[in-house]
XYZ file of C-alpha atoms in Angstrom:
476
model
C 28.498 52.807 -32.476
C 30.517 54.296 -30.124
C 32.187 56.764 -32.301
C 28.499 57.924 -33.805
C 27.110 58.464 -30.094
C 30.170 60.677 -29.652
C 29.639 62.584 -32.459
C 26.391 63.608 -31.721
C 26.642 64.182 -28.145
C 29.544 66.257 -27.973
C 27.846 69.674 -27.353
C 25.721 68.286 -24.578
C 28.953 67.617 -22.691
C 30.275 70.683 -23.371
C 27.891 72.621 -21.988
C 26.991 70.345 -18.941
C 31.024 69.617 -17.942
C 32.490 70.589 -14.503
C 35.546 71.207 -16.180
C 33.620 74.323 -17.990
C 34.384 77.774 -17.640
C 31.729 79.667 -14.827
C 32.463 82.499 -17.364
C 33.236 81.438 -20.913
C 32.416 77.530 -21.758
C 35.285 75.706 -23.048
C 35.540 72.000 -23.547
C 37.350 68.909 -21.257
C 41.105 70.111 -21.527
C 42.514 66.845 -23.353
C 46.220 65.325 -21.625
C 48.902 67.044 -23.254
C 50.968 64.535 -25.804
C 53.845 64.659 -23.471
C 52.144 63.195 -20.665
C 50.598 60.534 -22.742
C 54.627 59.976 -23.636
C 55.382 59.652 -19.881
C 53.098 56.741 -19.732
C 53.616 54.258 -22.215
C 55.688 55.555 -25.323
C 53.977 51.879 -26.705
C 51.264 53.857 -27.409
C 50.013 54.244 -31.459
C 46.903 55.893 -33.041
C 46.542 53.836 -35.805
C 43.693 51.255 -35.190
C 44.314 47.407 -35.891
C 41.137 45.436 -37.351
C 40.598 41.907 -35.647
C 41.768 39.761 -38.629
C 39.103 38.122 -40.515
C 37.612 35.060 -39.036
C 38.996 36.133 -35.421
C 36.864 34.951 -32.685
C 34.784 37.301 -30.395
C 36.863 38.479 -27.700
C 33.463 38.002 -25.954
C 33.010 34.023 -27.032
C 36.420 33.576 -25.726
C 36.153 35.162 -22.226
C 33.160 33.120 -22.312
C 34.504 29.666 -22.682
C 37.333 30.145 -20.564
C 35.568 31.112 -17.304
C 36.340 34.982 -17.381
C 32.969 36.685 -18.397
C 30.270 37.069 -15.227
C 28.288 39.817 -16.312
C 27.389 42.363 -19.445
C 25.163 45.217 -19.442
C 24.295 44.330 -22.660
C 23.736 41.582 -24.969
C 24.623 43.987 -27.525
C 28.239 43.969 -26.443
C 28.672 40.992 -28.563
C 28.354 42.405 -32.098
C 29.677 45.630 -30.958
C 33.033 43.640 -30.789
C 32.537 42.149 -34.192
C 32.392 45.299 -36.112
C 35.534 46.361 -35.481
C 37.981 47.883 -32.324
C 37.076 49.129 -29.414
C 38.378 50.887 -26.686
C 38.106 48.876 -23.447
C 39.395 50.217 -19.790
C 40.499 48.538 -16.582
C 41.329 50.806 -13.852
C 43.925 50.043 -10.864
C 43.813 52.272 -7.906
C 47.235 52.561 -6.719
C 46.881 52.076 -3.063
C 49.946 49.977 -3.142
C 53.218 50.526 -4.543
C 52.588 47.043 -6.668
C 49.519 45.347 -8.231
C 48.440 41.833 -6.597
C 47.319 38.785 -7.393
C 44.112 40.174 -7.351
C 44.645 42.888 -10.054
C 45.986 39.998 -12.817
C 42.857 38.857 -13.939
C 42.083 42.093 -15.067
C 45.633 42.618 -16.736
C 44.953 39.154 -18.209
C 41.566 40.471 -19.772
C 42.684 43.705 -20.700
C 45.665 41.441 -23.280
C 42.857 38.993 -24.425
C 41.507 42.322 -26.129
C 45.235 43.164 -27.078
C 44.732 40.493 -28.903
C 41.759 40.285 -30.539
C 42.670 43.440 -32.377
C 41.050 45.612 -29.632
C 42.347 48.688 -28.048
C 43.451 48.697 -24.221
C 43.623 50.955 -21.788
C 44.813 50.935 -18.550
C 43.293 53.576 -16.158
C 45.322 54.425 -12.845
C 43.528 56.050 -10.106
C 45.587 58.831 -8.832
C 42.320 60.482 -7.562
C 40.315 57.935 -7.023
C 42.705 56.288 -4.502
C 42.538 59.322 -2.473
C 39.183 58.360 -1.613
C 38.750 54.451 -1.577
C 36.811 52.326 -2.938
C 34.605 50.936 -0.609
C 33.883 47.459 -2.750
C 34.771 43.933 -0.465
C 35.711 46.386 1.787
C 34.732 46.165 5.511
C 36.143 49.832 7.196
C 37.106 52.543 5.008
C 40.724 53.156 3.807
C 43.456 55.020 5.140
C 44.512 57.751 3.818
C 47.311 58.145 1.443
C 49.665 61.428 1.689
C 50.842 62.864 -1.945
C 54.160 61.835 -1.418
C 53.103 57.793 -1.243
C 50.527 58.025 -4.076
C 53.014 59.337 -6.328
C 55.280 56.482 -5.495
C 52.178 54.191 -5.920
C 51.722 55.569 -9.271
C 55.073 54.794 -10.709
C 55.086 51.292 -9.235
C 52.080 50.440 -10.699
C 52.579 52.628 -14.180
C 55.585 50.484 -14.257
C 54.357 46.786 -13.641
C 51.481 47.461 -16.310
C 53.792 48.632 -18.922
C 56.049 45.570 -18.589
C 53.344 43.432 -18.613
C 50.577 44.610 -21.443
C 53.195 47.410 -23.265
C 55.619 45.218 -25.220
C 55.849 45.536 -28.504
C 52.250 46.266 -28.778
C 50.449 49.490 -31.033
C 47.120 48.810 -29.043
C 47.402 49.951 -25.312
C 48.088 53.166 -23.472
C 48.378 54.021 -19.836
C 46.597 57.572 -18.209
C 45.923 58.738 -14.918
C 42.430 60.124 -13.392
C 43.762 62.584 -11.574
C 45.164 64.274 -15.004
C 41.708 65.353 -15.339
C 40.283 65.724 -11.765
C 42.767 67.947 -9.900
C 41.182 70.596 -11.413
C 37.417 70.210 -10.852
C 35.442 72.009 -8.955
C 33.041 71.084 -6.245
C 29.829 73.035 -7.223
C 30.472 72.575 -11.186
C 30.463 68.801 -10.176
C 27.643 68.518 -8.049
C 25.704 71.011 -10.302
C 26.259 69.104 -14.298
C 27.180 65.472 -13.047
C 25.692 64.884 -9.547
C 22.634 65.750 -10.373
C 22.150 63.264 -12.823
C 23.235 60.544 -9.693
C 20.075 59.549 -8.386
C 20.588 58.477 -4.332
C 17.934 55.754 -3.749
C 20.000 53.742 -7.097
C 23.174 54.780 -5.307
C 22.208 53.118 -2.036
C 20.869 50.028 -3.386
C 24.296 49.446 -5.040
C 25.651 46.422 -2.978
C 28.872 47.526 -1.991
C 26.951 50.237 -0.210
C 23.922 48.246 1.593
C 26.753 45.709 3.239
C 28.723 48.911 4.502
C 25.901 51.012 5.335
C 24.396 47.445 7.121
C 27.804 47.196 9.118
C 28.881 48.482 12.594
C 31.664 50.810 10.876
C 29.042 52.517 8.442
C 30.050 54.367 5.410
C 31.386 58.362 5.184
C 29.939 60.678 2.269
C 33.559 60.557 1.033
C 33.259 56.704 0.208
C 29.788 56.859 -0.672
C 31.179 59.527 -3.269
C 33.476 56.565 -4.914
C 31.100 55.297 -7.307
C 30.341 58.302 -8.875
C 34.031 59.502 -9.163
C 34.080 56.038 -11.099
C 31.329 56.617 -13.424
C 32.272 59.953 -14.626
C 35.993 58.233 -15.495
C 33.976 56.367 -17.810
C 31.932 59.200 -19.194
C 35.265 61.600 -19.634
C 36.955 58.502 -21.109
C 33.763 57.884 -23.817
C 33.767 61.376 -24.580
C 37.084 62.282 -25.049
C 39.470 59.019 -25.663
C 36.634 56.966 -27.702
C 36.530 54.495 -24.690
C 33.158 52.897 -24.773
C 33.670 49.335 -22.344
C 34.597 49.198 -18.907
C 36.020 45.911 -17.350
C 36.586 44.545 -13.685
C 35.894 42.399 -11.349
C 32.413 41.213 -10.345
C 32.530 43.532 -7.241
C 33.276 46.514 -9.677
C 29.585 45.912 -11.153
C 27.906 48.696 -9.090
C 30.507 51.553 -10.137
C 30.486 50.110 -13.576
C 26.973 50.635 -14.130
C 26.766 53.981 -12.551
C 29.241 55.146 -15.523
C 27.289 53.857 -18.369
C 24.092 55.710 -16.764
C 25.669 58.900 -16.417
C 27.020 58.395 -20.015
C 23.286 57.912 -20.843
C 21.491 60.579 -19.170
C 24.174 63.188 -19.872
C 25.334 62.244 -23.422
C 21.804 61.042 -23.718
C 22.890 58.151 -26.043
C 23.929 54.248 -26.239
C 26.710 52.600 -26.551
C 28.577 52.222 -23.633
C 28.871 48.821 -22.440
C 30.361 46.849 -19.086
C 31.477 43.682 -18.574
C 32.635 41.907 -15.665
C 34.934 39.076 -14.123
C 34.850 36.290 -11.766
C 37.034 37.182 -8.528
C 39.994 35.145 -8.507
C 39.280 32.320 -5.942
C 40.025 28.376 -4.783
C 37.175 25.600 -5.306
C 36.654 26.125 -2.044
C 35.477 29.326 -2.143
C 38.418 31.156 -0.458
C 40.598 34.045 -2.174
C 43.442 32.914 -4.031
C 46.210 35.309 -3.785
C 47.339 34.945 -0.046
C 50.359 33.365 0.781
C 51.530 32.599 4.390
C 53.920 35.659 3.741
C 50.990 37.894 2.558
C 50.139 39.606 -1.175
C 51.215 37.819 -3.812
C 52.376 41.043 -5.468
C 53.475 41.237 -9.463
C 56.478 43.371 -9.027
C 59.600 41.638 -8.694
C 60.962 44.481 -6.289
C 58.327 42.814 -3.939
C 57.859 39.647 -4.663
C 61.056 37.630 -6.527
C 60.170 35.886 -9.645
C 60.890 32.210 -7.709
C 58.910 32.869 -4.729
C 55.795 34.078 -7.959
C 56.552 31.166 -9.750
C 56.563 28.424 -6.772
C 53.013 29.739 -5.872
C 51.464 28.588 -8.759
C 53.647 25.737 -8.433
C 51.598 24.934 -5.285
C 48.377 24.930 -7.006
C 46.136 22.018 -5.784
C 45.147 19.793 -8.461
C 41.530 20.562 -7.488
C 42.435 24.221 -9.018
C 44.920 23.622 -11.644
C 42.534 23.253 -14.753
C 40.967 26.503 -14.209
C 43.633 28.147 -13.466
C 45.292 27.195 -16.630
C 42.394 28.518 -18.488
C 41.841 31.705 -17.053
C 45.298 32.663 -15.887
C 47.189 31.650 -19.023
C 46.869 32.646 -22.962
C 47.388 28.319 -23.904
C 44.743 27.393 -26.744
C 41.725 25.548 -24.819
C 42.757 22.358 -26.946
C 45.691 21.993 -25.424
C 44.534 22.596 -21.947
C 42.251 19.231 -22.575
C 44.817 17.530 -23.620
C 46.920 18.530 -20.370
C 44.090 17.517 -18.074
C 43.752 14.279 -19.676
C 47.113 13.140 -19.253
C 46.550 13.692 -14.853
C 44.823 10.593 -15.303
C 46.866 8.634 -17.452
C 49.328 5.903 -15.762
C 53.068 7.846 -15.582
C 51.312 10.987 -14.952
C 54.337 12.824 -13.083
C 52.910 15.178 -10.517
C 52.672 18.437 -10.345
C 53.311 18.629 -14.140
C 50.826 21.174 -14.677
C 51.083 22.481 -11.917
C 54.928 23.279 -13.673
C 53.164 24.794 -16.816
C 51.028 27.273 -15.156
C 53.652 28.570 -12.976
C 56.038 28.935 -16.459
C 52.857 30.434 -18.411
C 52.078 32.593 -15.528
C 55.361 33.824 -14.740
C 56.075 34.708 -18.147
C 53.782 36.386 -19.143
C 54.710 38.947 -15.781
C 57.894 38.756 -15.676
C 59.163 37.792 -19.298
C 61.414 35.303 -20.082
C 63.930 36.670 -18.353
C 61.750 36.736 -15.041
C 60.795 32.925 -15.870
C 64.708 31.934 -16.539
C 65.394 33.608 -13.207
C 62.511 31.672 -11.342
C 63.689 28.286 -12.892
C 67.446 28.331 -12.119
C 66.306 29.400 -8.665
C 63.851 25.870 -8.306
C 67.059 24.220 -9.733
C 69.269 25.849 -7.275
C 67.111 25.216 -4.501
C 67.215 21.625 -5.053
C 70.045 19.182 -3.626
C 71.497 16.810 -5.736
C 70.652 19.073 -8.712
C 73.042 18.792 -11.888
C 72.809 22.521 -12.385
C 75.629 24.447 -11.842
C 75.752 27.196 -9.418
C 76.739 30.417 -10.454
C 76.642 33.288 -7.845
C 73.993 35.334 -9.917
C 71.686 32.364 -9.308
C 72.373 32.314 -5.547
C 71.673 35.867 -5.421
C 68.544 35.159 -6.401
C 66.994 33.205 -3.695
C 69.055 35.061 -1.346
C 65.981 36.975 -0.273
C 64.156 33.634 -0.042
C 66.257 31.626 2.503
C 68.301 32.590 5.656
C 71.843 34.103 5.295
C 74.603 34.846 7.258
C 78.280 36.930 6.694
C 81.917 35.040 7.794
C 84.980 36.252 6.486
C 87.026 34.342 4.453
C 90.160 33.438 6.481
C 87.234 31.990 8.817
C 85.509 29.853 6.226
C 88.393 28.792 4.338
C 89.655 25.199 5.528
C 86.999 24.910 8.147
C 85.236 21.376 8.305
C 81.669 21.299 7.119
C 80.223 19.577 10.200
C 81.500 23.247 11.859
C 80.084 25.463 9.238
C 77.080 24.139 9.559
C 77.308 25.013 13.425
C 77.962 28.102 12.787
C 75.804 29.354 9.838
C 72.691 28.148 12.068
C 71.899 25.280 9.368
C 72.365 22.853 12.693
C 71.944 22.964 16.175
C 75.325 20.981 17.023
C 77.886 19.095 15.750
C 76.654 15.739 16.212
C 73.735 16.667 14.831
C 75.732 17.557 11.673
C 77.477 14.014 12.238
C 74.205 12.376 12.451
C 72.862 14.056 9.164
C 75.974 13.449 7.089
C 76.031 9.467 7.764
C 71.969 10.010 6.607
C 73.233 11.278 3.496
C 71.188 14.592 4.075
C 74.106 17.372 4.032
C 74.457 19.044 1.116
C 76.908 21.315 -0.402
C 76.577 23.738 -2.907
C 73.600 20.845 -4.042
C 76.085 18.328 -3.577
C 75.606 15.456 -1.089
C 78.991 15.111 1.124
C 79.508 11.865 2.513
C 82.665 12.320 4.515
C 82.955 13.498 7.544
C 86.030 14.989 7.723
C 85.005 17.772 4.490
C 86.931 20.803 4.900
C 86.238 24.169 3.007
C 88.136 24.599 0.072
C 88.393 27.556 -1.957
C 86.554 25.756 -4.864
C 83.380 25.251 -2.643
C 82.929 28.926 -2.287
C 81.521 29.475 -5.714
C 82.566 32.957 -7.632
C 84.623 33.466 -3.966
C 81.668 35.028 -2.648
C 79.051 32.391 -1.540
C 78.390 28.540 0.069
C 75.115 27.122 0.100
C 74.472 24.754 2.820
C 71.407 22.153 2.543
C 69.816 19.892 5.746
C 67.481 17.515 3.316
C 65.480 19.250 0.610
C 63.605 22.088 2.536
C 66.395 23.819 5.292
C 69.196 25.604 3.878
C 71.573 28.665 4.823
C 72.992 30.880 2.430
C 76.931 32.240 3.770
C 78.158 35.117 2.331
C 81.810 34.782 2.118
C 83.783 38.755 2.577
């Protein structure tokens, strides 16, 4: 349908672009190949049909708790005649995607695959003015210097994530087409078609015009900057659904009514998401530490993986449903066993983090995360190597002795003077407990001296006070 509307509407946008000529009219300059190359060299031409008897992508968004709103019923067969082009868009006002962003990464692969085309849109003009949604002030401003950064964080996280050996799914950049346009073209063939009184009775925009802090012009600007994304994207990369979260409704909609009144035809659709939260009603993405970000230059793959190991049970069900790809059988089946007799806590609590963490890190990322659990817990079989110490180094405290002061020093004073203990006898006291550990070893004697076995690859001891207090020593 998409395609058809396209076809016939092409002249209108010609004529009515801000892109266009003042002198000679000349169409939307399309990316040059080598910048789509830059941005995911995953990226393929060649359309795959959803295989015959595939579900709806829509049906199964449904039943797992990730579909909130649709512009249109009509979305539904549209995605049962064959591909489409759906876009998610991730302002880079970070140098990482959160928590937050992953339901919309999630959504973006359920398309993957259903045989649908993804694309994933990074604001690099956008962010320099801020979306206002669930926001309370406006945001700061970001200097070239740390957008460009953004950008490259973010370009890379998504291509890790959605770009793996998959045909279906390219990454651009807004600002590819808006560095360009000019104020009055705009104004004069898009924001015209913007009527204000629909503008201001977008949500997003009563709460901050309703507030103490107000809204500036520039924000107020944001949804329309959105909505013509959507129209360049229909008209010139076949694009005709937008996804994101609920609070992305208001900017959503403002693109498929410029796509109408301009284009003057149908066919472009939006669909929304639930916000990622707790059952009770708070954000889920927060740790005590802050973002739980998806880059593992920010976050390690351990300290990602033991958050969704800390998933209340209260939470765990729906989290395996909309935060992992496992068949909705088996997730029954997992929620029936919590209440059989035997049930071992925490058990899927274990197979969301591993579902989770693989599918943003990789199995790599997930191998990394699970020999740092195993490291981090004494009495563990697992042997310590020091690439596994290295990576929890960043997760407990450290310290640096040199090795002619390590070497044949007792225990009880290592553990003085790493900072694992307070004193000696308190090291004395904790040893006859049965609570000292070495290298995840219990030591029972008192009288342990260093030997040059203990420090493992000659570089590192890992000292343990019960299950929860440890000090890493790096041995020079």
């Amino acid at each position: 349908m998409a395609t058809v509307a396209i076809a016939s509407a092409s002249k209108a946008l010609l004529f009515l672009s801000p892109f266009k000529n003042p002198i000679a009219s000349c169409k939307i300059p399309k990316l040059p190949f080598s910048i789509r190359a830059n941005y995911c060299c995953c990226y393929s031409t060649q359309s795959q049909s959803p295989s015959s008897g595939r579900r709806n992508v829509i049906d199964i968004l449904q039943q797992r708790g990730l579909l909130e709103s649709l512009t249109s019923p009509n979305l539904h067969d549209a995605f049962s005649s064959g591909p489409v082009k759906v876009y998610c868009g991730f302002d880079p006002t970070a140098e990482s995607l959160h928590l937050g962003n992953l339901l919309g990464l999630i959504v973006l692969s359920w398309f993957q695959r259903c045989g649908h085309h993804a694309v994933a849109l990074i604001g690099g003009a956008t962010a320099r003015i801020g979306d206002p949604s669930g926001k309370s002030i406006e945001r700061p401003e970001l200097d070239a210097d740390t957008l460009q950064k953004n950008t490259v964080g973010i370009h890379d996280t998504i291509s890790k994530i959605l770009c793996t050996n998959s045909e279906n799914f390219v990454i651009l950049n807004n600002y590819d087409w808006w560095k360009e346009v000019r104020l009055l073209d705009f104004l004069r063939n898009v924001g015209r078609y913007a009527r204000v009184g629909t503008m201001m009775a977008k949500e997003s925009v009563k709460k901050r015009l309703e507030s103490e802090q107000g809204m500036s012009y520039t924000e107020f600007t944001y949804q329309l900057l959105q909505g013509y994304d959507f129209l360049y994207l229909f008209e010139k990369e076949g694009v005709s659904v937008q996804i994101g979260g609920s609070d992305q409704w208001g900017n959503i909609t403002a693109g498929t009514e410029l796509i109408r009144k301009i284009l003057q035809v149908e066919g472009a659709y939006g669909a929304t998401f639930p916000l990622l939260l707790k059952s009770d009603g708070t954000k889920f993405g927060k740790s005590e530490d802050g973002a739980i970000w998806l880059s593992p230059s920010m976050l390690s793959p351990y300290k990602f993986y033991q958050y969704f190991f800390s998933v209340p049970d209260a939470d765990v069900v729906r989290f395996l449903k909309i935060l992992t790809f496992l068949e909705m059988e088996k997730i029954g089946e997992l929620e029936r066993e919590m209440g059989r007799p035997g049930y071992v806590p925490n058990s899927l609590q274990r197979r969301l983090a591993e579902e989770v963490a693989r599918f943003v890190h990789g199995e790599e990322g997930l191998t990394e995360a699970i020999k740092a659990t195993q490291a981090l817990r004494p009495g563990t079989e697992t042997r310590l190597d020091w690439q596994t110490i290295e990576g929890i180094a960043e997760d407990v405290p450290s310290c640096s002795l040199a090795y002619n002061e390590v070497l044949n020093l007792s225990l009880v004073d290592l553990s003085v003077s790493a900072g694992l203990l307070e004193s000696k006898s308190a090291a004395r006291r904790l040893l006859k407990q049965g609570g000292l550990y070495l290298n995840n070893n219990r030591v029972d004697g008192e009288n342990k001296i260093i030997e040059a076995e203990d420090i493992v690859d000659g570089k590192v001891i890992l000292l343990s006070a019960g299950k929860k207090n440890k000090v890493l020593v790096r041995v020079s």
